[in-house]
Amino acid sequence: MTTNLTAVLHKIDDLRLEDRAIPEPQDHEVLLEMGSVGICGSDVHYLVRGAIGDFVVKAPMIMGHEASGTVAKVGKNVKNLKVGDRVAIEPGVPCKACEYCKHGRYNLCADIIFCATPPCHGNLCQYYTHAADFCFKLPDHVSLPEGALLEPLSVGVHACRRADVRLGSTVLVTGAGPIGLVSLLSAKAMGATNVIITDIMQNRLDLAKELGADHTILLDKDSDETAIVKKIHALLGKEPDKTIECSGAESSIRIAIQATKSGGVVVIVGMGKPNVTIPLVNALVREVDIRGVFRYANCYPLALEMIASGKVDVKKLITHNYTLEQTLEAFENAKTGAGGAVKIMIHCKKEN
Ligand code: NAD
Ligand code: 572
Ligand code: ZN
């Protein structure tokens, strides 16, 4: 019997399951018995590379930030939740005092504490404490795995808000990984009527089609960019109003800019090389707005509504399931992508 089995990344390729003490919630926090935790590409990146940009794993770090759980204890100032409530956990808790927080753009807060971004711990464990106001109660018919998927779905919601996707929009999504797929789902739910998505993997495009993509394009790494832009226009019958770049590939960013209609918007979600060559003059003379996307702010409520109302089915993203005890195997699967892995879900609670 363990007290609080916890997945701790010590250094590159050194992920361990350890038993830790159960933490005590502070006055504004809840103690959660963890339900489901999805593996994100960033978790895999820390495992394989030990860093993303300036964020370096210098001390052992608990993995996981796509998570849900059940309230086991409440701090004395908590009013919004009670023991037994099932919640989705928004993993970034900002300072609430800086200019960005006060204006609602708390994803830009320099002091945000974000799960499993070093030096902050994540929540891939049995018991974990979190700020109660960053926990969202799930209705009975929304499952704990769906609660965990609110996290990537919120990235899709934020990307579509930044792109100003609306009823009747024609949208290009580049990259059909988990983030491209939640962007597709969000765009459709927000009223986009014509969505085309690209990838270099056919199985991901097949899933995109199942999730509602109107058109898919299989690319290979050496595809001619001008020819791809023409194909996008031909399949859509017009130029996309908005493009959501979710691959991180330099050529995709160039295609995104060239394909988007004059006066349209390109949002960049994918993180690839820090410096890329893009057709900037093409963008400026056609007033194509290029906008960044950094995580999300104020997106959990809408993401939850999209799932609870049945407008989007995120469960189809889950290709593999593991128990907390099988965490090392789960990460091995995520590293290799074996079995056409898209979203791998770890279930911390036995009856999930
Ligand atoms: P992923 O690696 O699973 O997905 C990327 C997809 O792009 C893959 O399916 C891959 O086959 C495809 N791809 C590669 N080259 C391509 C090309 N030339 N054209 C079209 N598709 C191509 O990763 P993910 O989890 O879906 O995340 C996508 C990206 O978004 C990553 O770069 C990730 O770091 C980034 N991300 C950014 C934020 C943010 O806040 N900006 C948040 C989450 C993820
Ligand atoms: O779910 C949030 C998330 N954010 C990602 C990647 C995966 N999942 N981002 C890409 C990496 N950045 S970062 O700024 N960083 C490590 C803090 O390079 C954050 C957003
Ligand atoms: Zn993530």
Short mmCIF file of C-alpha atoms and ligand atoms in Angstrom, two decimals:
data_model
loop_
_atom_site.label_atom_id
_atom_site.label_comp_id
_atom_site.label_asym_id
_atom_site.label_seq_id
_atom_site.Cartn_x
_atom_site.Cartn_y
_atom_site.Cartn_z
CA MET A 1 0.00 0.00 0.00
CA THR A 2 1.32 3.45 -0.91
CA THR A 3 0.38 6.76 0.70
CA ASN A 4 0.83 9.11 -2.26
CA LEU A 5 2.41 7.46 -5.30
CA THR A 6 4.01 10.29 -7.30
CA ALA A 7 5.71 10.49 -10.74
CA VAL A 8 8.95 12.45 -10.26
CA LEU A 9 11.34 13.47 -13.04
CA HIS A 10 14.86 13.56 -11.58
CA LYS A 11 16.83 14.21 -14.74
CA ILE A 12 16.84 13.29 -18.43
CA ASP A 13 15.45 9.75 -18.89
CA ASP A 14 15.13 9.32 -15.13
CA LEU A 15 11.43 9.27 -14.25
CA ARG A 16 10.61 7.50 -10.97
CA LEU A 17 7.50 6.52 -9.08
CA GLU A 18 8.01 7.50 -5.46
CA ASP A 19 5.88 7.44 -2.35
CA ARG A 20 5.41 10.91 -0.86
CA ALA A 21 3.48 12.35 2.08
CA ILE A 22 -0.09 13.57 1.51
CA PRO A 23 0.02 17.40 1.51
CA GLU A 24 -2.23 19.55 3.72
CA PRO A 25 -4.37 22.19 1.93
CA GLN A 26 -3.82 25.84 2.83
CA ASP A 27 -6.86 27.94 3.74
CA HIS A 28 -7.66 28.81 0.08
CA GLU A 29 -6.83 25.35 -1.29
CA VAL A 30 -8.41 21.94 -1.68
CA LEU A 31 -6.79 18.53 -1.30
CA LEU A 32 -7.61 16.46 -4.37
CA GLU A 33 -7.59 12.73 -4.84
CA MET A 34 -6.27 12.74 -8.39
CA GLY A 35 -8.46 11.22 -11.12
CA SER A 36 -6.96 11.36 -14.64
CA VAL A 37 -3.80 13.02 -15.92
CA GLY A 38 -3.02 13.30 -19.64
CA ILE A 39 0.54 13.19 -20.94
CA CYS A 40 1.39 16.41 -22.79
CA GLY A 41 4.18 16.85 -25.33
CA SER A 42 5.91 19.16 -22.85
CA ASP A 43 6.09 16.38 -20.21
CA VAL A 44 7.77 14.16 -22.80
CA HIS A 45 10.12 17.00 -23.79
CA TYR A 46 11.29 17.48 -20.18
CA LEU A 47 11.81 13.71 -19.89
CA VAL A 48 13.82 13.47 -23.11
CA ARG A 49 15.61 16.85 -23.18
CA GLY A 50 15.47 18.05 -19.54
CA ALA A 51 14.44 21.54 -20.64
CA ILE A 52 12.21 23.65 -22.87
CA GLY A 53 14.02 26.87 -23.74
CA ASP A 54 15.02 28.61 -20.50
CA PHE A 55 12.90 26.26 -18.36
CA VAL A 56 15.39 23.69 -17.14
CA VAL A 57 14.72 20.75 -14.79
CA LYS A 58 17.40 21.49 -12.17
CA ALA A 59 15.73 19.70 -9.24
CA PRO A 60 13.37 16.71 -9.13
CA MET A 61 9.99 17.79 -10.57
CA ILE A 62 6.59 16.10 -10.33
CA MET A 63 5.16 15.62 -13.85
CA GLY A 64 1.65 16.34 -15.15
CA HIS A 65 -0.60 19.33 -15.82
CA GLU A 66 -3.62 17.98 -17.77
CA ALA A 67 -5.57 16.82 -14.74
CA SER A 68 -8.79 16.24 -12.84
CA GLY A 69 -9.59 14.96 -9.36
CA THR A 70 -12.05 14.63 -6.50
CA VAL A 71 -12.09 16.98 -3.50
CA ALA A 72 -10.91 15.09 -0.39
CA LYS A 73 -10.49 18.06 2.00
CA VAL A 74 -11.20 21.80 1.86
CA GLY A 75 -9.17 24.67 3.34
CA LYS A 76 -11.08 26.82 5.81
CA ASN A 77 -11.70 29.74 3.41
CA VAL A 78 -12.97 27.61 0.50
CA LYS A 79 -16.58 28.42 -0.41
CA ASN A 80 -16.95 27.12 -3.99
CA LEU A 81 -16.28 23.41 -3.42
CA LYS A 82 -17.10 20.61 -0.98
CA VAL A 83 -15.70 17.15 -0.25
CA GLY A 84 -16.71 14.72 -3.02
CA ASP A 85 -16.92 17.31 -5.81
CA ARG A 86 -15.18 16.18 -9.00
CA VAL A 87 -13.17 18.97 -10.62
CA ALA A 88 -11.01 19.89 -13.60
CA ILE A 89 -7.76 21.51 -12.46
CA GLU A 90 -6.58 24.65 -14.25
CA PRO A 91 -2.83 24.17 -13.79
CA GLY A 92 -1.59 27.77 -13.87
CA VAL A 93 -2.25 29.89 -10.79
CA PRO A 94 -1.24 33.53 -11.40
CA CYS A 95 -0.31 36.26 -8.90
CA LYS A 96 -3.69 38.06 -9.26
CA ALA A 97 -2.01 41.42 -8.53
CA CYS A 98 0.02 42.38 -11.62
CA GLU A 99 -1.24 44.45 -14.56
CA TYR A 100 -1.83 41.34 -16.71
CA CYS A 101 -3.79 39.56 -13.99
CA LYS A 102 -5.88 42.65 -13.30
CA HIS A 103 -6.74 42.98 -17.00
CA GLY A 104 -7.71 39.29 -17.27
CA ARG A 105 -4.69 38.25 -19.32
CA TYR A 106 -3.32 36.20 -16.45
CA ASN A 107 -1.60 33.75 -18.83
CA LEU A 108 0.98 36.53 -19.30
CA CYS A 109 1.63 36.90 -15.54
CA ALA A 110 5.40 36.65 -14.94
CA ASP A 111 4.82 35.05 -11.54
CA ILE A 112 2.33 32.38 -12.62
CA ILE A 113 2.86 29.01 -10.95
CA PHE A 114 2.20 26.45 -13.67
CA CYS A 115 2.18 22.72 -12.94
CA ALA A 116 5.14 20.77 -14.31
CA THR A 117 6.94 23.84 -15.65
CA PRO A 118 10.23 23.91 -13.73
CA PRO A 119 10.70 24.80 -10.94
CA CYS A 120 7.00 24.13 -10.21
CA HIS A 121 5.68 20.65 -9.48
CA GLY A 122 2.84 19.03 -11.39
CA ASN A 123 0.06 16.72 -10.27
CA LEU A 124 0.75 13.22 -11.59
CA CYS A 125 0.24 11.60 -8.18
CA GLN A 126 -2.50 10.30 -5.89
CA TYR A 127 -3.00 13.38 -3.69
CA TYR A 128 -2.33 17.00 -4.59
CA THR A 129 -3.33 20.43 -3.27
CA HIS A 130 -4.47 23.28 -5.57
CA ALA A 131 -6.03 26.75 -5.30
CA ALA A 132 -9.79 26.16 -5.05
CA ASP A 133 -10.60 29.04 -7.43
CA PHE A 134 -8.62 27.29 -10.18
CA CYS A 135 -10.71 24.11 -9.83
CA PHE A 136 -13.89 23.75 -11.92
CA LYS A 137 -16.68 21.49 -10.67
CA LEU A 138 -17.66 18.87 -13.23
CA PRO A 139 -21.33 18.01 -13.78
CA ASP A 140 -22.15 14.35 -13.02
CA HIS A 141 -22.23 13.38 -16.71
CA VAL A 142 -18.72 14.73 -17.43
CA SER A 143 -16.07 12.11 -16.66
CA LEU A 144 -12.69 12.63 -14.95
CA PRO A 145 -10.75 11.90 -18.21
CA GLU A 146 -12.88 14.56 -19.94
CA GLY A 147 -12.08 16.88 -17.04
CA ALA A 148 -8.36 16.34 -17.67
CA LEU A 149 -8.87 17.10 -21.38
CA LEU A 150 -10.24 20.55 -20.50
CA GLU A 151 -6.59 21.58 -20.29
CA PRO A 152 -5.55 21.03 -23.93
CA LEU A 153 -9.08 22.01 -25.03
CA SER A 154 -8.54 25.38 -23.34
CA VAL A 155 -5.49 25.92 -25.58
CA GLY A 156 -7.78 25.34 -28.59
CA VAL A 157 -10.42 27.71 -27.22
CA HIS A 158 -7.83 30.42 -26.59
CA ALA A 159 -6.29 29.94 -30.06
CA CYS A 160 -9.74 30.34 -31.68
CA ARG A 161 -10.50 33.41 -29.56
CA ARG A 162 -7.15 34.94 -30.55
CA ALA A 163 -7.94 34.13 -34.20
CA ASP A 164 -11.46 35.54 -33.80
CA VAL A 165 -13.07 32.40 -35.23
CA ARG A 166 -16.80 32.94 -35.61
CA LEU A 167 -19.94 31.62 -37.30
CA GLY A 168 -19.15 30.90 -40.95
CA SER A 169 -15.36 31.18 -40.62
CA THR A 170 -13.18 29.23 -43.02
CA VAL A 171 -10.19 27.92 -41.05
CA LEU A 172 -6.87 26.29 -41.84
CA VAL A 173 -5.26 24.27 -39.00
CA THR A 174 -1.67 23.17 -39.58
CA GLY A 175 -0.68 20.10 -37.57
CA ALA A 176 -3.12 17.45 -36.33
CA GLY A 177 -1.51 16.53 -33.00
CA PRO A 178 -3.58 16.92 -29.81
CA ILE A 179 -3.38 20.72 -30.03
CA GLY A 180 -4.31 20.89 -33.72
CA LEU A 181 -7.23 18.55 -33.01
CA VAL A 182 -8.57 20.58 -30.06
CA SER A 183 -8.21 23.69 -32.22
CA LEU A 184 -10.27 21.96 -34.91
CA LEU A 185 -12.91 20.97 -32.32
CA SER A 186 -13.01 24.50 -30.89
CA ALA A 187 -13.21 26.13 -34.32
CA LYS A 188 -16.14 23.89 -35.27
CA ALA A 189 -17.89 24.53 -31.94
CA MET A 190 -17.45 28.29 -32.41
CA GLY A 191 -19.19 28.14 -35.78
CA ALA A 192 -16.46 27.57 -38.36
CA THR A 193 -18.17 25.97 -41.34
CA ASN A 194 -15.19 24.98 -43.47
CA VAL A 195 -12.06 23.62 -41.75
CA ILE A 196 -9.02 22.12 -43.46
CA ILE A 197 -6.20 20.49 -41.52
CA THR A 198 -2.70 19.36 -42.52
CA ASP A 199 -0.25 16.83 -41.11
CA ILE A 200 2.51 14.48 -42.16
CA MET A 201 0.83 11.49 -40.45
CA GLN A 202 -2.21 9.89 -42.09
CA ASN A 203 -3.58 8.37 -38.83
CA ARG A 204 -3.84 11.83 -37.28
CA LEU A 205 -5.65 13.16 -40.36
CA ASP A 206 -8.05 10.20 -40.19
CA LEU A 207 -8.86 11.16 -36.58
CA ALA A 208 -9.28 14.79 -37.64
CA LYS A 209 -11.85 13.69 -40.24
CA GLU A 210 -13.71 11.73 -37.55
CA LEU A 211 -13.69 14.83 -35.35
CA GLY A 212 -15.31 16.96 -38.07
CA ALA A 213 -12.58 18.26 -40.39
CA ASP A 214 -14.08 19.11 -43.78
CA HIS A 215 -10.81 18.50 -45.64
CA THR A 216 -7.40 17.02 -44.81
CA ILE A 217 -4.06 17.31 -46.59
CA LEU A 218 -1.26 14.80 -46.09
CA LEU A 219 2.09 16.54 -46.51
CA ASP A 220 5.58 15.22 -46.72
CA LYS A 221 8.48 17.20 -45.38
CA ASP A 222 9.67 18.15 -48.89
CA SER A 223 6.25 19.20 -50.26
CA ASP A 224 6.42 22.38 -52.36
CA GLU A 225 4.98 25.24 -50.28
CA THR A 226 3.39 27.11 -53.20
CA ALA A 227 1.72 23.93 -54.42
CA ILE A 228 0.34 23.27 -50.92
CA VAL A 229 -1.09 26.79 -50.69
CA LYS A 230 -2.82 26.26 -54.06
CA LYS A 231 -4.20 22.91 -52.90
CA ILE A 232 -5.57 24.48 -49.69
CA HIS A 233 -7.38 27.14 -51.75
CA ALA A 234 -8.68 24.57 -54.22
CA LEU A 235 -10.07 22.25 -51.51
CA LEU A 236 -11.68 25.10 -49.55
CA GLY A 237 -12.90 26.84 -52.70
CA LYS A 238 -11.53 30.07 -51.19
CA GLU A 239 -8.74 31.40 -48.97
CA PRO A 240 -9.04 30.69 -45.23
CA ASP A 241 -10.11 33.64 -43.07
CA LYS A 242 -8.07 32.32 -40.14
CA THR A 243 -5.15 29.96 -39.73
CA ILE A 244 -4.15 28.20 -36.50
CA GLU A 245 -0.55 26.95 -36.68
CA CYS A 246 -0.15 23.91 -34.39
CA SER A 247 2.83 22.01 -35.82
CA GLY A 248 5.81 24.15 -34.86
CA ALA A 249 7.24 23.48 -38.34
CA GLU A 250 8.87 26.46 -40.07
CA SER A 251 7.36 25.57 -43.47
CA SER A 252 3.88 25.45 -41.88
CA ILE A 253 4.27 29.04 -40.65
CA ARG A 254 5.19 30.15 -44.18
CA ILE A 255 2.25 28.22 -45.63
CA ALA A 256 -0.06 29.68 -42.96
CA ILE A 257 0.84 33.26 -43.92
CA GLN A 258 0.66 32.72 -47.68
CA ALA A 259 -2.59 30.74 -47.56
CA THR A 260 -4.55 33.15 -45.32
CA LYS A 261 -6.76 35.73 -47.04
CA SER A 262 -5.85 39.41 -47.05
CA GLY A 263 -7.10 40.98 -43.80
CA GLY A 264 -7.17 37.54 -42.15
CA VAL A 265 -5.47 36.27 -39.00
CA VAL A 266 -2.70 33.71 -38.40
CA VAL A 267 -2.25 32.54 -34.81
CA ILE A 268 0.93 30.73 -33.86
CA VAL A 269 0.46 28.01 -31.24
CA GLY A 270 3.19 25.58 -32.29
CA MET A 271 6.62 26.09 -30.74
CA GLY A 272 9.48 25.16 -32.99
CA LYS A 273 12.77 26.88 -33.73
CA PRO A 274 13.20 30.22 -31.92
CA ASN A 275 14.12 31.96 -35.20
CA VAL A 276 12.38 31.27 -38.49
CA THR A 277 12.28 32.78 -41.99
CA ILE A 278 8.79 33.99 -42.86
CA PRO A 279 7.28 36.02 -45.74
CA LEU A 280 6.81 39.13 -43.60
CA VAL A 281 6.30 41.56 -46.48
CA ASN A 282 3.59 39.31 -47.91
CA ALA A 283 1.84 39.48 -44.51
CA LEU A 284 2.17 43.25 -44.14
CA VAL A 285 1.06 44.26 -47.63
CA ARG A 286 -2.03 42.07 -47.27
CA GLU A 287 -2.68 43.07 -43.63
CA VAL A 288 -2.53 39.48 -42.42
CA ASP A 289 -2.31 39.73 -38.63
CA ILE A 290 0.16 37.33 -37.00
CA ARG A 291 -0.74 36.73 -33.34
CA GLY A 292 0.93 34.69 -30.63
CA VAL A 293 -0.86 32.23 -28.38
CA PHE A 294 0.45 31.50 -24.87
CA ARG A 295 -1.53 28.82 -23.04
CA TYR A 296 -4.95 30.39 -22.18
CA ALA A 297 -6.80 32.65 -19.77
CA ASN A 298 -10.46 32.43 -18.76
CA CYS A 299 -11.04 29.49 -21.11
CA TYR A 300 -11.92 26.65 -18.70
CA PRO A 301 -15.58 27.68 -18.28
CA LEU A 302 -16.26 27.69 -22.04
CA ALA A 303 -14.23 24.50 -22.60
CA LEU A 304 -16.33 22.80 -19.90
CA GLU A 305 -19.57 24.10 -21.42
CA MET A 306 -18.52 22.75 -24.84
CA ILE A 307 -18.03 19.27 -23.37
CA ALA A 308 -20.99 19.30 -20.96
CA SER A 309 -23.39 20.42 -23.71
CA GLY A 310 -22.20 17.62 -25.99
CA LYS A 311 -20.99 20.11 -28.61
CA VAL A 312 -17.53 18.55 -28.62
CA ASP A 313 -16.39 15.00 -27.92
CA VAL A 314 -12.82 15.15 -26.67
CA LYS A 315 -12.79 11.50 -25.56
CA LYS A 316 -11.94 10.46 -29.14
CA LEU A 317 -8.48 11.98 -28.66
CA ILE A 318 -7.61 9.32 -26.06
CA THR A 319 -5.86 6.46 -27.82
CA HIS A 320 -4.17 4.80 -24.81
CA ASN A 321 -4.96 4.35 -21.10
CA TYR A 322 -2.62 3.45 -18.22
CA THR A 323 -2.81 3.27 -14.44
CA LEU A 324 -0.58 5.46 -12.24
CA GLU A 325 1.46 2.35 -11.44
CA GLN A 326 2.10 1.97 -15.22
CA THR A 327 3.38 5.56 -15.59
CA LEU A 328 6.82 4.58 -16.90
CA GLU A 329 5.26 2.41 -19.63
CA ALA A 330 2.85 5.25 -20.45
CA PHE A 331 5.76 7.66 -20.98
CA GLU A 332 7.63 5.07 -23.07
CA ASN A 333 4.56 4.86 -25.29
CA ALA A 334 4.39 8.67 -25.49
CA LYS A 335 8.08 8.83 -26.44
CA THR A 336 7.82 6.29 -29.27
CA GLY A 337 4.28 7.10 -30.39
CA ALA A 338 3.67 3.34 -30.68
CA GLY A 339 0.17 2.24 -31.67
CA GLY A 340 -0.67 5.61 -33.26
CA ALA A 341 -0.66 7.37 -29.89
CA VAL A 342 -2.39 10.74 -29.82
CA LYS A 343 -3.46 11.42 -26.22
CA ILE A 344 -2.26 9.03 -23.53
CA MET A 345 -4.29 9.17 -20.31
CA ILE A 346 -3.06 8.01 -16.90
CA HIS A 347 -5.73 7.03 -14.37
CA CYS A 348 -4.64 7.66 -10.81
CA LYS A 349 -7.85 6.50 -9.16
CA LYS A 350 -8.72 2.82 -9.59
CA GLU A 351 -12.43 3.23 -10.47
CA ASN A 352 -11.96 5.91 -13.19
P1 NAD B 1 2.48 17.18 -31.55
O1 NAD B 1 3.94 17.10 -31.80
O2 NAD B 1 1.77 15.96 -31.10
O3 NAD B 1 1.74 17.72 -32.86
C1 NAD B 1 2.38 18.36 -33.91
C2 NAD B 1 1.82 17.77 -35.19
O4 NAD B 1 2.37 18.48 -36.29
C3 NAD B 1 2.19 16.30 -35.36
O5 NAD B 1 1.03 15.54 -35.61
C4 NAD B 1 3.14 16.32 -36.54
O6 NAD B 1 3.06 15.14 -37.32
C5 NAD B 1 2.66 17.54 -37.30
N1 NAD B 1 3.63 18.12 -38.21
C6 NAD B 1 4.98 18.09 -38.18
N2 NAD B 1 5.50 18.74 -39.22
C7 NAD B 1 4.46 19.19 -39.95
C8 NAD B 1 4.34 19.92 -41.16
N3 NAD B 1 5.42 20.34 -41.83
N4 NAD B 1 3.11 20.23 -41.60
C9 NAD B 1 2.00 19.80 -40.95
N5 NAD B 1 2.06 19.10 -39.81
C10 NAD B 1 3.27 18.79 -39.33
O7 NAD B 1 2.27 18.34 -30.50
P2 NAD B 1 0.95 18.94 -29.83
O8 NAD B 1 0.86 18.45 -28.44
O9 NAD B 1 -0.20 18.78 -30.73
O10 NAD B 1 1.39 20.47 -29.76
C11 NAD B 1 1.57 21.17 -30.96
C12 NAD B 1 2.52 22.33 -30.78
O11 NAD B 1 1.91 23.31 -29.95
C13 NAD B 1 3.84 21.98 -30.11
O12 NAD B 1 4.86 22.72 -30.76
C14 NAD B 1 3.67 22.46 -28.69
O13 NAD B 1 4.87 22.79 -28.07
C15 NAD B 1 2.82 23.68 -28.91
N6 NAD B 1 2.01 24.14 -27.78
C16 NAD B 1 2.00 25.47 -27.58
C17 NAD B 1 1.21 25.98 -26.60
C18 NAD B 1 1.18 27.46 -26.43
O14 NAD B 1 0.76 27.92 -25.37
N7 NAD B 1 1.59 28.22 -27.43
C19 NAD B 1 0.43 25.14 -25.79
C20 NAD B 1 0.46 23.77 -26.03
C21 NAD B 1 1.27 23.27 -27.04
O1 572 B 2 -0.70 22.87 -21.70
C1 572 B 2 0.13 23.93 -21.68
C2 572 B 2 1.27 23.71 -22.59
N1 572 B 2 2.00 24.74 -22.98
C3 572 B 2 3.00 24.52 -23.82
C4 572 B 2 3.29 23.26 -24.29
C5 572 B 2 2.51 22.24 -23.84
N2 572 B 2 1.50 22.45 -22.98
N3 572 B 2 3.72 25.60 -24.22
C6 572 B 2 4.92 25.47 -25.01
C7 572 B 2 6.09 25.73 -24.15
N4 572 B 2 5.95 27.00 -23.45
S1 572 B 2 7.28 27.73 -22.88
O2 572 B 2 7.00 29.12 -22.75
N5 572 B 2 7.54 27.13 -21.39
C8 572 B 2 8.17 25.88 -21.24
C9 572 B 2 7.03 27.79 -20.27
O3 572 B 2 8.38 27.39 -23.72
C10 572 B 2 4.70 27.21 -22.74
C11 572 B 2 3.54 26.91 -23.63
ZN ZN B 3 0.37 20.90 -22.08
#
